[in-house]
């Protein structure tokens, strides 16, 4: 059942993305010939004005079929020097409008994340954690914290001048700073000590670590602050853009030799994560389940936002890139040049897909 939950959540995020393209296309006068919820065989359809609205068999997102999307392929097959298109088609409008249509899909993913994080801030949630007192295993010789002079029983009260009231705060501040210099403020025997150290990169997870553990002698139950409507929106915007910065940092870390099988998830693991979050989150309480799924969907939605803006021709970022090139040079790019650029982009996507599927297979084998 959790796989169905996961598919429905992933379908919603992709569909929300396509709604962005749909509304932008309508706004800029591009005829939308079809709009489908789901993919594959059409189960039900109804034409309203110029658009054929469909419900399709496979719950794998959806699509927004715009007039003239195949004009590029036709230009290649007919060996044309430029794409011939009608005024109400994708390649017939001004390239700036085409770029904005391309951007609208990822932008809607960004909007969803803001909505999700705002709801989380407005509703609030509780979580379990431990105090900011830490332990160091004396048998561990590679502990960065131990080598710097931090001891078991110390309380980490700040990292880079950011307060750490509990172990969750400590983990958050360290994990987002892999292979970075940090300043750790420690309370020991009522004295404040300062330690400068460099975090290690955990090559399995891509996160930072310093070789510490929580003192599990006392379990704490904490609740997030209560925000009013406007504070929740502000918090949602701030959390979204912090997550965007963190995602870009994660992409950079991919090139530091981390285990790509763990770092790059394919559709199987993404679906499984979403499904498990729904199943186990709601089994605890409706509030906790709703918060958990909103948080994970916000993260995945931001990943879709960034991924689709990459300047790769088969993605939205490719449409935006080519549109801006046409604006600068003030004429249409030769379809053959677009084709070769597209081929390179496709190769990049195939490599990412293979890495993701390889990781999914490894995940399923080890899980069973």
Coordinates of C-alpha atoms in Angstrom, one line a residue:
X1 CA 0.0 0.0 0.0
X2 CA 2.9 2.4 0.8
X3 CA 4.0 2.2 -2.9
X4 CA 0.6 3.5 -4.0
X5 CA 0.8 6.4 -1.5
X6 CA 4.3 7.2 -2.8
X7 CA 3.1 7.1 -6.4
X8 CA 0.2 9.4 -5.7
X9 CA 2.5 11.9 -3.9
X10 CA 5.0 11.9 -6.7
X11 CA 2.2 12.2 -9.3
X12 CA 0.8 15.2 -7.5
X13 CA 4.2 17.0 -7.5
X14 CA 4.7 16.4 -11.3
X15 CA 1.1 17.4 -12.0
X16 CA 1.6 20.6 -10.0
X17 CA 4.6 21.3 -12.2
X18 CA 2.6 20.8 -15.4
X19 CA -0.1 23.1 -14.1
X20 CA 2.5 25.8 -14.1
X21 CA 3.3 25.2 -17.8
X22 CA -0.4 25.1 -18.6
X23 CA -1.3 28.4 -17.0
X24 CA 1.7 30.2 -18.5
X25 CA 1.0 28.8 -22.0
X26 CA -2.6 30.0 -21.8
X27 CA -1.4 33.4 -20.5
X28 CA 1.0 33.9 -23.4
X29 CA -1.4 32.7 -26.1
X30 CA 0.0 29.3 -26.8
X31 CA -2.7 26.7 -27.6
X32 CA -2.7 23.8 -25.1
X33 CA -3.9 20.8 -27.1
X34 CA -4.0 18.3 -24.3
X35 CA -3.6 18.2 -20.5
X36 CA -3.4 14.8 -18.8
X37 CA -3.5 13.6 -15.2
X38 CA -1.4 10.4 -15.5
X39 CA 0.5 8.9 -18.4
X40 CA -0.1 6.2 -21.0
X41 CA -3.5 5.0 -22.3
X42 CA -6.3 7.5 -22.0
X43 CA -9.1 6.3 -19.7
X44 CA -11.4 9.3 -19.9
X45 CA -11.2 12.6 -21.8
X46 CA -13.3 15.7 -22.4
X47 CA -12.6 18.6 -24.6
X48 CA -13.1 22.1 -23.1
X49 CA -12.6 24.9 -25.6
X50 CA -9.3 24.1 -27.3
X51 CA -7.9 21.7 -24.7
X52 CA -8.5 17.9 -24.4
X53 CA -8.4 17.2 -20.7
X54 CA -7.5 13.6 -20.0
X55 CA -7.2 11.0 -17.2
X56 CA -4.7 8.4 -18.2
X57 CA -3.9 4.9 -17.0
X58 CA -0.5 5.3 -15.2
X59 CA -0.4 7.5 -12.1
X60 CA 3.0 8.9 -13.0
X61 CA 2.5 12.6 -13.1
X62 CA 1.0 14.0 -16.2
X63 CA 1.7 16.2 -19.2
X64 CA 0.8 19.5 -20.9
X65 CA 0.8 19.1 -24.7
X66 CA 1.3 22.5 -26.3
X67 CA 0.8 23.3 -30.0
X68 CA 4.0 23.2 -32.0
X69 CA 6.1 21.0 -29.6
X70 CA 6.9 18.8 -32.6
X71 CA 7.9 21.7 -34.9
X72 CA 11.5 21.2 -33.8
X73 CA 11.4 17.6 -34.9
X74 CA 9.7 18.5 -38.2
X75 CA 12.4 21.1 -38.9
X76 CA 15.1 18.4 -38.4
X77 CA 13.4 15.9 -40.6
X78 CA 12.8 18.4 -43.4
X79 CA 16.3 19.8 -43.0
X80 CA 15.1 23.4 -42.5
X81 CA 17.4 26.2 -41.5
X82 CA 14.9 27.4 -38.8
X83 CA 11.8 26.2 -37.1
X84 CA 8.6 27.2 -38.9
X85 CA 5.8 27.8 -36.5
X86 CA 2.4 29.4 -36.2
X87 CA 1.8 32.4 -33.9
X88 CA -0.2 30.4 -31.3
X89 CA 2.4 27.6 -31.0
X90 CA 5.4 27.1 -28.7
X91 CA 8.0 28.1 -31.2
X92 CA 5.9 30.8 -32.8
X93 CA 5.9 33.2 -29.8
X94 CA 8.6 35.6 -28.7
X95 CA 11.5 33.6 -27.1
X96 CA 11.1 35.5 -23.8
X97 CA 7.5 34.3 -23.5
X98 CA 8.8 30.7 -24.4
X99 CA 11.4 31.0 -21.6
X100 CA 8.7 32.1 -19.1
X101 CA 6.6 29.1 -20.1
X102 CA 9.6 26.9 -19.5
X103 CA 10.2 28.5 -16.1
X104 CA 6.6 28.3 -15.0
X105 CA 6.8 24.5 -14.3
X106 CA 9.8 24.7 -11.9
X107 CA 8.4 27.9 -10.4
X108 CA 5.3 26.1 -9.4
X109 CA 7.5 23.5 -7.6
X110 CA 9.1 26.4 -5.7
X111 CA 5.6 27.7 -4.9
X112 CA 4.5 24.3 -3.6
X113 CA 7.5 24.2 -1.3
X114 CA 6.7 27.6 0.1
X115 CA 3.1 26.5 0.7
X116 CA 4.2 23.3 2.4
X117 CA 6.8 24.9 4.7
X118 CA 4.3 27.6 5.6
X119 CA 1.7 25.0 6.6
X120 CA 4.3 23.2 8.6
X121 CA 5.2 26.4 10.4
X122 CA 1.6 27.3 11.0
X123 CA 0.5 23.9 12.2
X124 CA 3.6 23.2 14.3
X125 CA 4.8 19.8 15.4
X126 CA 6.6 18.0 18.2
X127 CA 9.7 15.9 18.0
X128 CA 11.9 13.7 20.3
X129 CA 15.6 14.4 20.8
X130 CA 18.4 14.3 23.3
X131 CA 20.1 17.2 25.2
X132 CA 23.2 19.0 23.8
X133 CA 25.5 16.9 26.0
X134 CA 27.6 14.7 23.8
X135 CA 29.7 11.5 24.1
X136 CA 32.8 10.4 22.4
X137 CA 33.8 6.8 22.0
X138 CA 37.3 6.4 23.4
X139 CA 37.9 3.6 21.0
X140 CA 37.4 5.9 18.0
X141 CA 40.7 7.3 16.9
X142 CA 39.4 9.3 13.8
X143 CA 37.0 11.5 15.8
X144 CA 37.6 15.1 14.7
X145 CA 36.0 16.3 17.9
X146 CA 38.2 14.1 20.1
X147 CA 41.3 15.2 18.3
X148 CA 40.4 18.9 18.8
X149 CA 40.0 18.4 22.5
X150 CA 36.3 18.0 23.0
X151 CA 35.4 15.4 25.7
X152 CA 32.5 13.2 26.6
X153 CA 30.1 15.1 28.9
X154 CA 30.7 18.4 27.1
X155 CA 27.7 20.4 26.1
X156 CA 27.8 21.9 22.6
X157 CA 25.9 25.2 23.0
X158 CA 26.8 26.9 19.7
X159 CA 28.2 26.1 16.3
X160 CA 29.4 29.1 14.3
X161 CA 27.5 31.4 16.7
X162 CA 24.2 29.5 16.0
X163 CA 22.6 28.2 19.2
X164 CA 22.3 24.4 19.6
X165 CA 19.8 23.7 22.4
X166 CA 19.6 20.0 21.7
X167 CA 21.3 17.2 19.8
X168 CA 19.0 17.7 16.8
X169 CA 20.3 21.2 16.4
X170 CA 23.9 19.9 16.7
X171 CA 23.3 17.3 14.0
X172 CA 21.6 19.9 11.7
X173 CA 24.5 22.4 11.9
X174 CA 27.2 19.7 11.4
X175 CA 25.5 17.7 8.7
X176 CA 25.0 20.7 6.4
X177 CA 28.7 21.6 6.6
X178 CA 30.7 18.7 5.2
X179 CA 34.4 19.3 4.8
X180 CA 34.2 22.8 6.3
X181 CA 35.9 24.7 9.0
X182 CA 33.6 25.4 12.0
X183 CA 33.8 26.9 15.4
X184 CA 32.3 24.8 18.2
X185 CA 31.4 26.5 21.6
X186 CA 31.4 24.0 24.5
X187 CA 30.3 24.3 28.1
X188 CA 32.5 22.3 30.5
X189 CA 32.4 22.7 34.2
X190 CA 30.5 26.0 33.9
X191 CA 33.2 27.4 31.6
X192 CA 32.8 28.2 27.9
X193 CA 35.5 26.7 25.6
X194 CA 36.0 27.3 21.9
X195 CA 37.3 24.7 19.4
X196 CA 38.2 25.3 15.8
X197 CA 37.9 22.1 13.7
X198 CA 37.1 20.9 10.2
X199 CA 34.2 18.5 9.7
X200 CA 34.7 15.3 7.8
X201 CA 32.6 14.3 4.7
X202 CA 30.6 11.2 5.2
X203 CA 30.9 9.7 1.7
X204 CA 27.9 7.4 2.1
X205 CA 25.4 10.2 3.0
X206 CA 27.2 13.3 1.7
X207 CA 26.8 15.0 5.1
X208 CA 29.3 16.4 7.6
X209 CA 30.4 14.6 10.8
X210 CA 32.8 15.2 13.7
X211 CA 32.7 11.8 15.5
X212 CA 30.3 12.5 18.4
X213 CA 27.2 10.7 19.7
X214 CA 24.2 11.8 21.8
X215 CA 24.0 11.2 25.5
X216 CA 20.9 9.1 25.5
X217 CA 20.3 9.1 29.2
X218 CA 17.5 11.6 28.9
X219 CA 14.9 11.7 26.1
X220 CA 13.4 15.2 25.4
X221 CA 10.1 16.0 23.8
X222 CA 10.1 19.4 22.1
X223 CA 7.5 21.4 20.1
X224 CA 8.2 24.0 17.4
X225 CA 7.2 27.7 18.0
X226 CA 3.6 28.8 17.2
X227 CA 3.4 31.2 14.2
X228 CA 0.5 33.3 13.1
X229 CA -0.5 33.4 9.4
X230 CA 2.0 36.0 8.2
X231 CA 4.8 34.7 10.3
X232 CA 4.2 31.2 8.9
X233 CA 4.4 32.5 5.3
X234 CA 7.6 34.3 6.2
X235 CA 9.0 31.2 7.8
X236 CA 7.9 29.1 4.7
X237 CA 9.8 31.5 2.3
X238 CA 12.9 31.5 4.5
X239 CA 12.9 27.7 4.9
X240 CA 12.4 27.2 1.1
X241 CA 15.3 29.4 0.2
X242 CA 17.5 27.8 2.9
X243 CA 16.7 24.4 1.4
X244 CA 17.5 25.7 -2.1
X245 CA 21.0 26.8 -0.9
X246 CA 21.4 23.5 0.8
X247 CA 20.4 21.6 -2.4
X248 CA 23.0 23.5 -4.5
X249 CA 25.6 22.7 -1.9
X250 CA 24.6 19.0 -2.1
X251 CA 25.1 19.1 -5.9
X252 CA 28.6 20.5 -5.4
X253 CA 29.4 17.7 -2.9
X254 CA 28.5 15.1 -5.6
X255 CA 31.9 15.9 -7.2
X256 CA 33.9 15.2 -4.0
X257 CA 33.9 11.4 -4.4
X258 CA 30.9 10.4 -2.4
X259 CA 29.0 7.1 -2.9
X260 CA 26.6 8.0 -5.8
X261 CA 24.6 4.8 -5.2
X262 CA 23.4 6.3 -1.9
X263 CA 23.5 10.0 -2.9
X264 CA 21.4 9.8 -6.1
X265 CA 18.0 8.3 -5.7
X266 CA 16.0 6.8 -8.6
X267 CA 12.2 6.6 -8.8
X268 CA 12.0 3.4 -6.8
X269 CA 13.6 4.9 -3.7
X270 CA 11.8 8.2 -4.0
X271 CA 8.5 6.4 -4.2
X272 CA 9.4 4.1 -1.3
X273 CA 10.4 7.1 0.9
X274 CA 7.2 9.0 0.2
X275 CA 5.1 5.9 0.8
X276 CA 6.9 5.0 4.0
X277 CA 6.5 8.5 5.3
X278 CA 2.8 8.5 4.6
X279 CA 2.3 5.0 6.1
X280 CA 4.3 5.4 9.3
X281 CA 3.8 9.1 9.8
X282 CA 0.0 8.8 9.9
X283 CA 0.2 5.7 12.1
X284 CA 1.5 7.9 14.9
X285 CA -1.0 10.7 14.5
X286 CA -2.7 12.6 11.6
X287 CA -0.8 15.8 12.6
X288 CA 2.6 14.2 12.6
X289 CA 1.9 12.2 9.4
X290 CA 0.7 15.3 7.6
X291 CA 3.7 17.3 8.7
X292 CA 6.1 14.5 7.7
X293 CA 4.7 14.1 4.2
X294 CA 4.6 17.8 3.6
X295 CA 8.2 18.1 4.6
X296 CA 9.4 15.3 2.3
X297 CA 7.3 16.5 -0.6
X298 CA 8.7 20.0 -0.1
X299 CA 12.2 18.7 -0.4
X300 CA 11.5 16.6 -3.5
X301 CA 9.6 19.5 -5.1
X302 CA 12.6 21.7 -4.6
X303 CA 14.8 19.0 -6.2
X304 CA 12.4 19.1 -9.2
X305 CA 12.7 22.9 -9.3
X306 CA 16.5 22.8 -9.4
X307 CA 16.8 19.8 -11.7
X308 CA 14.4 21.2 -14.3
X309 CA 16.3 24.5 -14.4
X310 CA 19.6 22.8 -15.4
X311 CA 20.6 24.1 -18.8
X312 CA 20.0 20.8 -20.5
X313 CA 17.8 21.0 -23.7
X314 CA 15.4 18.2 -22.9
X315 CA 14.6 19.9 -19.5
X316 CA 12.9 23.2 -18.9
X317 CA 16.3 24.8 -18.4
X318 CA 17.2 23.9 -21.9
X319 CA 14.2 25.7 -23.3
X320 CA 15.1 28.8 -21.2
X321 CA 18.7 28.7 -22.3
X322 CA 18.0 28.4 -26.0
X323 CA 15.3 31.1 -25.7
X324 CA 17.8 33.5 -24.1
X325 CA 20.4 32.7 -26.8
X326 CA 17.8 33.7 -29.5
X327 CA 17.0 36.9 -27.6
X328 CA 20.8 37.8 -27.6
X329 CA 21.6 36.9 -31.2
X330 CA 18.1 38.1 -32.4
X331 CA 17.3 35.2 -34.7
X332 CA 16.3 31.6 -34.3
X333 CA 18.9 28.9 -33.7
X334 CA 19.4 26.4 -36.5
X335 CA 17.5 23.2 -35.5
X336 CA 20.6 21.0 -36.2
X337 CA 22.6 22.9 -33.6
X338 CA 19.7 22.5 -31.2
X339 CA 19.7 18.8 -32.0
X340 CA 23.4 18.3 -31.2
X341 CA 23.0 20.2 -27.9
X342 CA 20.0 18.2 -27.1
X343 CA 21.9 15.0 -27.7
X344 CA 24.6 16.0 -25.2
X345 CA 21.9 16.9 -22.7
X346 CA 20.1 13.5 -23.2
X347 CA 23.4 11.7 -22.6
X348 CA 23.7 13.5 -19.2
X349 CA 20.2 12.6 -18.2
X350 CA 20.8 8.9 -19.2
X351 CA 23.9 8.8 -17.0
X352 CA 22.0 10.2 -14.0
X353 CA 19.1 7.8 -14.7
X354 CA 21.5 4.8 -14.8
X355 CA 23.1 5.9 -11.5
X356 CA 19.7 6.3 -9.9
X357 CA 18.4 2.9 -11.1
X358 CA 21.7 1.2 -10.1
X359 CA 21.3 2.7 -6.6
X360 CA 17.6 1.6 -6.5
X361 CA 18.6 -2.0 -7.4
X362 CA 21.3 -2.0 -4.7
X363 CA 18.7 -0.6 -2.2
X364 CA 16.2 -3.3 -3.0
X365 CA 18.8 -6.1 -2.8
X366 CA 20.1 -4.9 0.6
X367 CA 16.6 -4.3 1.9
X368 CA 15.6 -7.9 1.1

